[in-house]
């Protein structure tokens, strides 16, 4: 059986019957990097999951290997629907075909900062119009809870200090703007629903939301059965380093060695994708227990590492030098971007636990399995 055989086309209902009593979470973009890890965490915490993805940047989740892993730990509680958030009918089909959807985690979208400069309208139509389509369908089918995947990129950098949720919003790329505007639309919907509920308007539709602003997600699940394997060409640091380790690229191009940072290279708050996945479960737990909720939360570790520090950590793991050269700064980049995640700690009782060395090791472990003998 091919992996594709696990997909349910829009017209067919149910890979497996969902149990009625479990909260059901619709995960858009659930076959992608962060979505697939989050689905594993949701399933292991007892949630049922419906994945909705057009597989433009991911293989179908779960793969056969993952499916067999899940059948041990999480029997029969996952459904996959192939569809596009840009097509309202596809989304409506999911709601029509599902008995109940308690909440949506909206990951689906485009995420490359460089590509968003080249093709901004594609980013606005997928990320912003796609989010509006999801919200419209949620209102139509009385689904009140959404977690939205936003990004630290909306802040435009932290000038060497940790960034908190109330700091200046200043996106430096079209991608960053699409994330910020989507946040704003969700907030407006929440506010409008709250006001009409206060005025006893019977048509009011509640919308409870948690906006999660991720810093730099990396790593992979410990057993290496899933990880970051984009179909589109990746421009992020970790996949690019992997290509150099794997010999696909001869060297890493470092964008800028004149930033005002510890060694002149860009500093980021890398967060292990499993910490992020657990953050989503904490957010869903909170959202489902908290009426009238709207919160914006940073998810990061609070610690920043430069590009050279990341390279050095990988070199220790793989046991050889990773060749690199310095180049001009990249459009849309900032010197430093590190989270103050104290609000998420306080509200969600969540904290990132995994260190940079574990992030690098788990990424490498996944890639060495995925890329096989090339490593
Ligand atoms: P990803 O590309 O691995 O996952 C996104 C998923 O959405 C993919 O499976 C893709 O096939 C799907 N998708 C794309 N367009 C779609 C459409 N029109 N309809 C249905 N599905 C569609 O990316 P990721 O790293 O898992 O990111 C998930 C979310 O988190 C994105 O919204 C991204 O902007 C946000 N985010 C990511 C990062 C990061 O560095 N990875 C950082 C901050 C925020
Ligand atoms: N970098 C290089 N060479 C590369 C790739 C990256 O030097 O080949 C540098 C960048 O200049 C930056 C750092 O590595 O200093 C991290 O770059 P990434 O592309 O991995 O990550 P970004 O911080 O630019 O952006 C990522 C995601 C966005 C998300 C943001 C949140 O791509 O979607 O993190 O902070 F919004």
GROMACS .gro file of C-alpha atoms and ligand atoms in nm:
model
  455
    1UNK     CA    1   0.000   0.000   0.000
    2UNK     CA    2   0.130   0.347  -0.086
    3UNK     CA    3   0.135   0.629   0.169
    4UNK     CA    4  -0.122   0.804  -0.051
    5UNK     CA    5  -0.361   0.519   0.021
    6UNK     CA    6  -0.402   0.657   0.368
    7UNK     CA    7  -0.555   0.979   0.236
    8UNK     CA    8  -0.926   1.028   0.239
    9UNK     CA    9  -1.041   1.230  -0.059
   10UNK     CA   10  -1.280   1.512   0.021
   11UNK     CA   11  -1.577   1.301  -0.074
   12UNK     CA   12  -1.515   1.009   0.159
   13UNK     CA   13  -1.572   1.013   0.532
   14UNK     CA   14  -1.350   0.860   0.793
   15UNK     CA   15  -1.036   0.653   0.782
   16UNK     CA   16  -1.155   0.512   1.109
   17UNK     CA   17  -1.456   0.584   1.327
   18UNK     CA   18  -1.398   0.856   1.585
   19UNK     CA   19  -1.513   0.792   1.939
   20UNK     CA   20  -1.786   1.031   2.044
   21UNK     CA   21  -1.663   1.135   2.386
   22UNK     CA   22  -1.314   1.246   2.282
   23UNK     CA   23  -1.265   1.612   2.189
   24UNK     CA   24  -1.196   1.628   1.818
   25UNK     CA   25  -0.939   1.871   1.683
   26UNK     CA   26  -0.927   1.976   1.320
   27UNK     CA   27  -0.561   2.029   1.236
   28UNK     CA   28  -0.512   2.225   0.914
   29UNK     CA   29  -0.163   2.168   0.777
   30UNK     CA   30  -0.144   1.862   1.004
   31UNK     CA   31   0.083   1.668   0.767
   32UNK     CA   32   0.351   1.940   0.788
   33UNK     CA   33   0.652   1.972   1.015
   34UNK     CA   34   0.495   2.126   1.327
   35UNK     CA   35   0.146   1.988   1.254
   36UNK     CA   36   0.254   1.623   1.236
   37UNK     CA   37   0.445   1.644   1.567
   38UNK     CA   38   0.148   1.819   1.726
   39UNK     CA   39  -0.088   1.547   1.602
   40UNK     CA   40   0.125   1.282   1.773
   41UNK     CA   41   0.114   1.481   2.100
   42UNK     CA   42  -0.263   1.538   2.069
   43UNK     CA   43  -0.327   1.170   2.004
   44UNK     CA   44  -0.111   1.063   2.295
   45UNK     CA   45  -0.305   1.302   2.519
   46UNK     CA   46  -0.639   1.152   2.420
   47UNK     CA   47  -0.761   1.392   2.154
   48UNK     CA   48  -0.902   1.270   1.824
   49UNK     CA   49  -0.756   1.435   1.518
   50UNK     CA   50  -0.875   1.529   1.171
   51UNK     CA   51  -0.594   1.643   0.943
   52UNK     CA   52  -0.679   1.877   0.656
   53UNK     CA   53  -0.388   1.942   0.421
   54UNK     CA   54  -0.332   1.994   0.048
   55UNK     CA   55   0.010   1.826   0.076
   56UNK     CA   56   0.179   2.103  -0.117
   57UNK     CA   57   0.473   2.094   0.126
   58UNK     CA   58   0.440   1.758   0.297
   59UNK     CA   59   0.392   1.392   0.242
   60UNK     CA   60   0.074   1.246   0.379
   61UNK     CA   61   0.079   1.204   0.754
   62UNK     CA   62   0.085   0.943   0.893
   63UNK     CA   63   0.328   0.744   0.682
   64UNK     CA   64   0.296   0.368   0.714
   65UNK     CA   65   0.570   0.366   0.977
   66UNK     CA   66   0.393   0.633   1.181
   67UNK     CA   67   0.058   0.463   1.133
   68UNK     CA   68   0.194   0.143   1.282
   69UNK     CA   69   0.352   0.338   1.570
   70UNK     CA   70   0.018   0.508   1.633
   71UNK     CA   71  -0.180   0.190   1.614
   72UNK     CA   72   0.006   0.072   1.922
   73UNK     CA   73  -0.038   0.388   2.123
   74UNK     CA   74  -0.334   0.564   1.968
   75UNK     CA   75  -0.566   0.325   1.793
   76UNK     CA   76  -0.820   0.443   1.539
   77UNK     CA   77  -0.838   0.810   1.617
   78UNK     CA   78  -0.695   0.987   1.317
   79UNK     CA   79  -0.858   1.089   0.991
   80UNK     CA   80  -0.686   1.261   0.698
   81UNK     CA   81  -0.864   1.477   0.445
   82UNK     CA   82  -0.692   1.615   0.139
   83UNK     CA   83  -0.810   1.969   0.066
   84UNK     CA   84  -0.718   2.332   0.024
   85UNK     CA   85  -0.783   2.618   0.269
   86UNK     CA   86  -0.816   2.847  -0.033
   87UNK     CA   87  -1.126   2.653  -0.141
   88UNK     CA   88  -1.419   2.719   0.094
   89UNK     CA   89  -1.603   2.411  -0.037
   90UNK     CA   90  -1.315   2.185   0.067
   91UNK     CA   91  -1.327   2.322   0.422
   92UNK     CA   92  -1.704   2.303   0.437
   93UNK     CA   93  -1.680   1.941   0.335
   94UNK     CA   94  -1.474   1.862   0.644
   95UNK     CA   95  -1.732   2.020   0.874
   96UNK     CA   96  -2.019   1.848   0.695
   97UNK     CA   97  -1.844   1.513   0.711
   98UNK     CA   98  -1.753   1.534   1.079
   99UNK     CA   99  -1.994   1.477   1.362
  100UNK     CA  100  -1.832   1.745   1.574
  101UNK     CA  101  -1.519   1.956   1.570
  102UNK     CA  102  -1.435   2.100   1.912
  103UNK     CA  103  -1.146   2.317   1.800
  104UNK     CA  104  -0.926   2.402   1.505
  105UNK     CA  105  -0.548   2.430   1.511
  106UNK     CA  106  -0.469   2.630   1.200
  107UNK     CA  107  -0.116   2.551   1.078
  108UNK     CA  108  -0.181   2.541   0.703
  109UNK     CA  109  -0.006   2.811   0.508
  110UNK     CA  110   0.310   2.926   0.338
  111UNK     CA  111   0.615   3.012   0.548
  112UNK     CA  112   0.919   3.115   0.345
  113UNK     CA  113   1.029   3.472   0.414
  114UNK     CA  114   1.241   3.497   0.093
  115UNK     CA  115   0.961   3.353  -0.123
  116UNK     CA  116   0.712   3.598   0.025
  117UNK     CA  117   0.917   3.887  -0.118
  118UNK     CA  118   0.908   3.726  -0.465
  119UNK     CA  119   0.540   3.632  -0.464
  120UNK     CA  120   0.356   3.838  -0.203
  121UNK     CA  121   0.006   3.791  -0.344
  122UNK     CA  122   0.041   3.412  -0.313
  123UNK     CA  123   0.120   3.466   0.056
  124UNK     CA  124  -0.172   3.703   0.114
  125UNK     CA  125  -0.419   3.476  -0.062
  126UNK     CA  126  -0.309   3.156   0.113
  127UNK     CA  127  -0.230   3.285   0.460
  128UNK     CA  128  -0.488   3.561   0.500
  129UNK     CA  129  -0.774   3.457   0.269
  130UNK     CA  130  -0.724   3.095   0.381
  131UNK     CA  131  -0.761   3.199   0.745
  132UNK     CA  132  -1.079   3.394   0.663
  133UNK     CA  133  -1.220   3.084   0.490
  134UNK     CA  134  -1.151   2.877   0.801
  135UNK     CA  135  -1.313   3.136   1.030
  136UNK     CA  136  -1.622   3.162   0.808
  137UNK     CA  137  -1.672   2.789   0.811
  138UNK     CA  138  -1.618   2.769   1.187
  139UNK     CA  139  -1.889   3.033   1.236
  140UNK     CA  140  -2.126   2.851   1.002
  141UNK     CA  141  -2.085   2.521   1.187
  142UNK     CA  142  -2.065   2.671   1.538
  143UNK     CA  143  -1.708   2.572   1.607
  144UNK     CA  144  -1.588   2.828   1.861
  145UNK     CA  145  -1.224   2.751   1.934
  146UNK     CA  146  -0.915   2.821   1.729
  147UNK     CA  147  -0.541   2.811   1.784
  148UNK     CA  148  -0.354   3.008   1.522
  149UNK     CA  149   0.008   2.951   1.414
  150UNK     CA  150   0.170   3.289   1.420
  151UNK     CA  151   0.534   3.380   1.423
  152UNK     CA  152   0.798   3.575   1.609
  153UNK     CA  153   0.876   3.734   1.276
  154UNK     CA  154   0.590   3.983   1.333
  155UNK     CA  155   0.804   4.164   1.593
  156UNK     CA  156   1.085   4.251   1.352
  157UNK     CA  157   1.360   4.163   1.599
  158UNK     CA  158   1.442   4.233   1.959
  159UNK     CA  159   1.757   4.448   1.957
  160UNK     CA  160   1.934   4.195   2.179
  161UNK     CA  161   1.657   4.180   2.440
  162UNK     CA  162   1.395   3.912   2.497
  163UNK     CA  163   1.069   3.998   2.316
  164UNK     CA  164   0.741   3.996   2.505
  165UNK     CA  165   0.391   3.988   2.358
  166UNK     CA  166   0.333   4.357   2.423
  167UNK     CA  167   0.646   4.468   2.235
  168UNK     CA  168   0.634   4.659   1.908
  169UNK     CA  169   0.486   4.476   1.610
  170UNK     CA  170   0.699   4.552   1.305
  171UNK     CA  171   0.699   4.280   1.036
  172UNK     CA  172   0.997   4.295   0.798
  173UNK     CA  173   0.854   4.074   0.523
  174UNK     CA  174   0.524   4.013   0.339
  175UNK     CA  175   0.509   3.677   0.521
  176UNK     CA  176   0.532   3.854   0.856
  177UNK     CA  177   0.252   4.090   0.755
  178UNK     CA  178   0.023   3.801   0.655
  179UNK     CA  179   0.069   3.651   1.001
  180UNK     CA  180   0.003   3.978   1.179
  181UNK     CA  181  -0.306   4.059   0.970
  182UNK     CA  182  -0.445   3.709   1.028
  183UNK     CA  183  -0.401   3.762   1.403
  184UNK     CA  184  -0.586   4.093   1.371
  185UNK     CA  185  -0.875   3.935   1.181
  186UNK     CA  186  -0.914   3.666   1.447
  187UNK     CA  187  -0.904   3.930   1.718
  188UNK     CA  188  -1.170   4.141   1.540
  189UNK     CA  189  -1.396   3.835   1.509
  190UNK     CA  190  -1.352   3.761   1.878
  191UNK     CA  191  -1.432   4.120   1.974
  192UNK     CA  192  -1.736   4.145   1.747
  193UNK     CA  193  -1.879   3.819   1.879
  194UNK     CA  194  -1.824   3.928   2.238
  195UNK     CA  195  -1.998   4.262   2.180
  196UNK     CA  196  -2.296   4.107   2.004
  197UNK     CA  197  -2.324   3.844   2.281
  198UNK     CA  198  -2.335   4.128   2.538
  199UNK     CA  199  -2.617   4.292   2.343
  200UNK     CA  200  -2.807   3.958   2.343
  201UNK     CA  201  -2.788   3.934   1.964
  202UNK     CA  202  -2.906   3.581   1.890
  203UNK     CA  203  -2.699   3.559   1.576
  204UNK     CA  204  -2.376   3.613   1.767
  205UNK     CA  205  -2.103   3.355   1.707
  206UNK     CA  206  -1.850   3.314   1.982
  207UNK     CA  207  -1.488   3.277   1.883
  208UNK     CA  208  -1.225   3.186   2.142
  209UNK     CA  209  -0.868   3.204   2.027
  210UNK     CA  210  -0.511   3.151   2.130
  211UNK     CA  211  -0.251   3.303   1.901
  212UNK     CA  212   0.079   3.119   1.933
  213UNK     CA  213   0.385   3.309   1.815
  214UNK     CA  214   0.655   3.050   1.750
  215UNK     CA  215   1.019   3.138   1.755
  216UNK     CA  216   1.240   2.898   1.551
  217UNK     CA  217   1.106   2.541   1.556
  218UNK     CA  218   1.365   2.269   1.481
  219UNK     CA  219   1.441   1.907   1.577
  220UNK     CA  220   1.229   1.598   1.537
  221UNK     CA  221   1.052   1.335   1.745
  222UNK     CA  222   1.306   1.123   1.936
  223UNK     CA  223   1.250   0.797   1.743
  224UNK     CA  224   1.304   0.979   1.412
  225UNK     CA  225   0.986   0.854   1.245
  226UNK     CA  226   0.891   1.208   1.145
  227UNK     CA  227   1.086   1.531   1.111
  228UNK     CA  228   1.128   1.831   0.887
  229UNK     CA  229   1.113   1.713   0.526
  230UNK     CA  230   0.959   1.989   0.317
  231UNK     CA  231   0.870   1.914  -0.046
  232UNK     CA  232   0.939   2.275  -0.145
  233UNK     CA  233   1.296   2.390  -0.126
  234UNK     CA  234   1.375   2.495   0.230
  235UNK     CA  235   1.558   2.815   0.312
  236UNK     CA  236   1.583   2.768   0.691
  237UNK     CA  237   1.911   2.716   0.871
  238UNK     CA  238   1.863   2.359   1.000
  239UNK     CA  239   1.755   2.193   0.671
  240UNK     CA  240   2.027   2.387   0.491
  241UNK     CA  241   2.295   2.265   0.733
  242UNK     CA  242   2.163   1.909   0.683
  243UNK     CA  243   2.217   1.941   0.309
  244UNK     CA  244   2.580   2.037   0.370
  245UNK     CA  245   2.631   1.747   0.614
  246UNK     CA  246   2.473   1.520   0.355
  247UNK     CA  247   2.703   1.646   0.080
  248UNK     CA  248   2.420   1.787  -0.132
  249UNK     CA  249   2.564   2.136  -0.083
  250UNK     CA  250   2.937   2.195  -0.054
  251UNK     CA  251   2.910   2.469   0.207
  252UNK     CA  252   2.671   2.676   0.414
  253UNK     CA  253   2.622   3.037   0.313
  254UNK     CA  254   2.596   3.248   0.628
  255UNK     CA  255   2.392   3.562   0.571
  256UNK     CA  256   2.583   3.838   0.744
  257UNK     CA  257   2.874   3.844   0.989
  258UNK     CA  258   2.828   4.209   1.079
  259UNK     CA  259   2.514   4.189   1.291
  260UNK     CA  260   2.534   4.342   1.640
  261UNK     CA  261   2.548   3.997   1.806
  262UNK     CA  262   2.800   3.787   1.999
  263UNK     CA  263   2.995   3.685   1.684
  264UNK     CA  264   2.832   3.894   1.410
  265UNK     CA  265   2.596   3.618   1.289
  266UNK     CA  266   2.218   3.617   1.340
  267UNK     CA  267   2.085   3.502   1.677
  268UNK     CA  268   1.762   3.303   1.708
  269UNK     CA  269   1.561   3.127   1.978
  270UNK     CA  270   1.553   2.768   1.849
  271UNK     CA  271   1.279   2.558   2.006
  272UNK     CA  272   1.246   2.180   1.983
  273UNK     CA  273   0.939   2.087   1.779
  274UNK     CA  274   0.825   1.843   2.052
  275UNK     CA  275   0.831   2.125   2.308
  276UNK     CA  276   0.621   2.322   2.061
  277UNK     CA  277   0.384   2.029   2.010
  278UNK     CA  278   0.340   2.001   2.387
  279UNK     CA  279   0.274   2.376   2.395
  280UNK     CA  280  -0.017   2.322   2.154
  281UNK     CA  281  -0.165   2.053   2.374
  282UNK     CA  282  -0.138   2.285   2.676
  283UNK     CA  283  -0.304   2.558   2.470
  284UNK     CA  284  -0.590   2.331   2.359
  285UNK     CA  285  -0.645   2.216   2.719
  286UNK     CA  286  -0.663   2.579   2.828
  287UNK     CA  287  -0.880   2.696   2.540
  288UNK     CA  288  -1.142   2.424   2.585
  289UNK     CA  289  -1.166   2.507   2.956
  290UNK     CA  290  -1.179   2.886   2.921
  291UNK     CA  291  -1.484   3.063   2.781
  292UNK     CA  292  -1.440   3.399   2.612
  293UNK     CA  293  -1.067   3.358   2.561
  294UNK     CA  294  -0.835   3.561   2.343
  295UNK     CA  295  -0.462   3.547   2.420
  296UNK     CA  296  -0.140   3.601   2.230
  297UNK     CA  297   0.150   3.390   2.355
  298UNK     CA  298   0.517   3.352   2.263
  299UNK     CA  299   0.651   2.999   2.244
  300UNK     CA  300   1.029   2.994   2.270
  301UNK     CA  301   1.303   2.894   2.513
  302UNK     CA  302   1.426   3.241   2.608
  303UNK     CA  303   1.781   3.153   2.497
  304UNK     CA  304   1.936   3.268   2.170
  305UNK     CA  305   2.212   3.104   1.966
  306UNK     CA  306   2.409   3.248   1.675
  307UNK     CA  307   2.449   3.073   1.341
  308UNK     CA  308   2.812   2.993   1.430
  309UNK     CA  309   2.708   2.845   1.765
  310UNK     CA  310   2.455   2.620   1.587
  311UNK     CA  311   2.720   2.509   1.336
  312UNK     CA  312   2.959   2.434   1.621
  313UNK     CA  313   2.698   2.218   1.799
  314UNK     CA  314   2.635   2.019   1.480
  315UNK     CA  315   3.009   1.976   1.424
  316UNK     CA  316   3.040   1.814   1.766
  317UNK     CA  317   2.755   1.575   1.686
  318UNK     CA  318   2.868   1.469   1.338
  319UNK     CA  319   3.238   1.479   1.425
  320UNK     CA  320   3.361   1.686   1.133
  321UNK     CA  321   3.384   2.044   1.012
  322UNK     CA  322   3.084   2.201   0.836
  323UNK     CA  323   3.228   2.426   0.564
  324UNK     CA  324   3.079   2.776   0.554
  325UNK     CA  325   3.139   3.117   0.400
  326UNK     CA  326   3.003   3.461   0.483
  327UNK     CA  327   2.769   3.652   0.253
  328UNK     CA  328   2.561   3.969   0.255
  329UNK     CA  329   2.266   3.995   0.491
  330UNK     CA  330   1.941   3.838   0.366
  331UNK     CA  331   1.630   4.051   0.300
  332UNK     CA  332   1.389   4.046   0.592
  333UNK     CA  333   1.647   3.915   0.843
  334UNK     CA  334   1.700   4.070   1.185
  335UNK     CA  335   2.001   4.057   1.419
  336UNK     CA  336   1.836   3.877   1.706
  337UNK     CA  337   1.499   3.727   1.790
  338UNK     CA  338   1.461   3.568   2.135
  339UNK     CA  339   1.140   3.506   2.330
  340UNK     CA  340   1.020   3.614   2.666
  341UNK     CA  341   0.789   3.314   2.717
  342UNK     CA  342   0.695   3.391   3.076
  343UNK     CA  343   0.330   3.453   2.985
  344UNK     CA  344   0.293   3.108   2.829
  345UNK     CA  345   0.460   2.961   3.138
  346UNK     CA  346   0.216   3.142   3.363
  347UNK     CA  347  -0.103   3.081   3.165
  348UNK     CA  348  -0.045   2.740   3.009
  349UNK     CA  349   0.189   2.602   3.278
  350UNK     CA  350   0.415   2.509   2.988
  351UNK     CA  351   0.789   2.548   2.948
  352UNK     CA  352   1.031   2.438   2.675
  353UNK     CA  353   1.258   2.169   2.821
  354UNK     CA  354   1.493   2.057   2.544
  355UNK     CA  355   1.842   2.205   2.486
  356UNK     CA  356   2.009   2.306   2.157
  357UNK     CA  357   2.228   1.990   2.156
  358UNK     CA  358   1.912   1.774   2.170
  359UNK     CA  359   1.751   1.978   1.890
  360UNK     CA  360   2.058   1.929   1.669
  361UNK     CA  361   2.094   1.561   1.756
  362UNK     CA  362   1.726   1.484   1.689
  363UNK     CA  363   1.732   1.674   1.358
  364UNK     CA  364   2.041   1.485   1.251
  365UNK     CA  365   1.896   1.153   1.371
  366UNK     CA  366   1.585   1.209   1.159
  367UNK     CA  367   1.777   1.328   0.856
  368UNK     CA  368   2.025   1.042   0.873
  369UNK     CA  369   1.733   0.798   0.867
  370UNK     CA  370   1.547   0.994   0.601
  371UNK     CA  371   1.846   1.050   0.375
  372UNK     CA  372   1.986   0.702   0.441
  373UNK     CA  373   2.334   0.612   0.325
  374UNK     CA  374   2.427   0.957   0.197
  375UNK     CA  375   2.524   1.061   0.548
  376LIG     P1  376   0.499   2.311   0.681
  376LIG     O1  377   0.510   2.370   0.544
  376LIG     O2  378   0.578   2.193   0.714
  376LIG     O3  379   0.346   2.280   0.715
  376LIG     C1  380   0.239   2.352   0.658
  376LIG     C2  381   0.140   2.252   0.602
  376LIG     O4  382   0.034   2.325   0.539
  376LIG     C3  383   0.202   2.163   0.494
  376LIG     O5  384   0.172   2.028   0.521
  376LIG     C4  385   0.135   2.208   0.363
  376LIG     O6  386   0.119   2.101   0.273
  376LIG     C5  387   0.003   2.263   0.415
  376LIG     N1  388  -0.055   2.365   0.327
  376LIG     C6  389   0.007   2.468   0.265
  376LIG     N2  390  -0.082   2.539   0.192
  376LIG     C7  391  -0.203   2.479   0.211
  376LIG     C8  392  -0.333   2.506   0.164
  376LIG     N3  393  -0.357   2.606   0.076
  376LIG     N4  394  -0.434   2.427   0.202
  376LIG     C9  395  -0.412   2.321   0.287
  376LIG     N5  396  -0.291   2.291   0.335
  376LIG    C10  397  -0.187   2.369   0.298
  376LIG     O7  398   0.528   2.431   0.783
  376LIG     P2  399   0.549   2.426   0.940
  376LIG     O8  400   0.691   2.459   0.967
  376LIG     O9  401   0.490   2.302   0.996
  376LIG    O10  402   0.463   2.555   0.980
  376LIG    C11  403   0.329   2.544   1.023
  376LIG    C12  404   0.275   2.683   1.053
  376LIG    O11  405   0.357   2.745   1.151
  376LIG    C13  406   0.273   2.776   0.933
  376LIG    O12  407   0.155   2.852   0.939
  376LIG    C14  408   0.393   2.866   0.955
  376LIG    O13  409   0.376   2.994   0.897
  376LIG    C15  410   0.398   2.874   1.106
  376LIG     N6  411   0.533   2.901   1.157
  376LIG    C16  412   0.637   2.820   1.121
  376LIG    C17  413   0.764   2.848   1.167
  376LIG    C18  414   0.882   2.763   1.124
  376LIG    O14  415   0.996   2.810   1.132
  376LIG     N7  416   0.862   2.639   1.084
  376LIG    C19  417   0.787   2.956   1.253
  376LIG    C20  418   0.678   3.037   1.289
  376LIG    C21  419   0.550   3.007   1.240
  377LIG     N1  420   2.077   3.153   0.789
  377LIG     C1  421   2.199   3.150   0.724
  377LIG     N2  422   2.211   3.070   0.615
  377LIG     C2  423   2.108   2.993   0.567
  377LIG     C3  424   1.984   2.999   0.634
  377LIG     C4  425   1.973   3.080   0.744
  377LIG     O1  426   2.293   3.218   0.763
  377LIG     O2  427   2.127   2.924   0.466
  377LIG     C5  428   2.064   3.238   0.908
  377LIG     C6  429   1.964   3.349   0.891
  377LIG     O3  430   2.024   3.461   0.829
  377LIG     C7  431   1.921   3.373   1.035
  377LIG     C8  432   1.927   3.234   1.098
  377LIG     O4  433   2.012   3.158   1.014
  377LIG     O5  434   2.014   3.456   1.100
  377LIG     C9  435   1.792   3.165   1.106
  377LIG     O6  436   1.733   3.166   0.977
  377LIG     P1  437   1.605   3.075   0.941
  377LIG     O7  438   1.578   3.096   0.794
  377LIG     O8  439   1.626   2.937   0.987
  377LIG     O9  440   1.491   3.136   1.031
  377LIG     P2  441   1.425   3.282   1.036
  377LIG    O10  442   1.449   3.334   1.174
  377LIG    O11  443   1.468   3.365   0.923
  377LIG    O12  444   1.272   3.250   1.013
  377LIG    C10  445   1.209   3.138   1.075
  377LIG    C11  446   1.096   3.087   0.986
  377LIG    C12  447   0.983   3.184   0.980
  377LIG    C13  448   0.944   3.222   1.119
  377LIG    C14  449   1.061   3.272   1.200
  377LIG    C15  450   1.018   3.295   1.344
  377LIG    O13  451   1.144   3.065   0.854
  377LIG    O14  452   0.874   3.123   0.915
  377LIG    O15  453   1.163   3.175   1.202
  377LIG    O16  454   1.117   3.360   1.415
  377LIG     F1  455   0.851   3.320   1.111
   0.00000   0.00000   0.00000
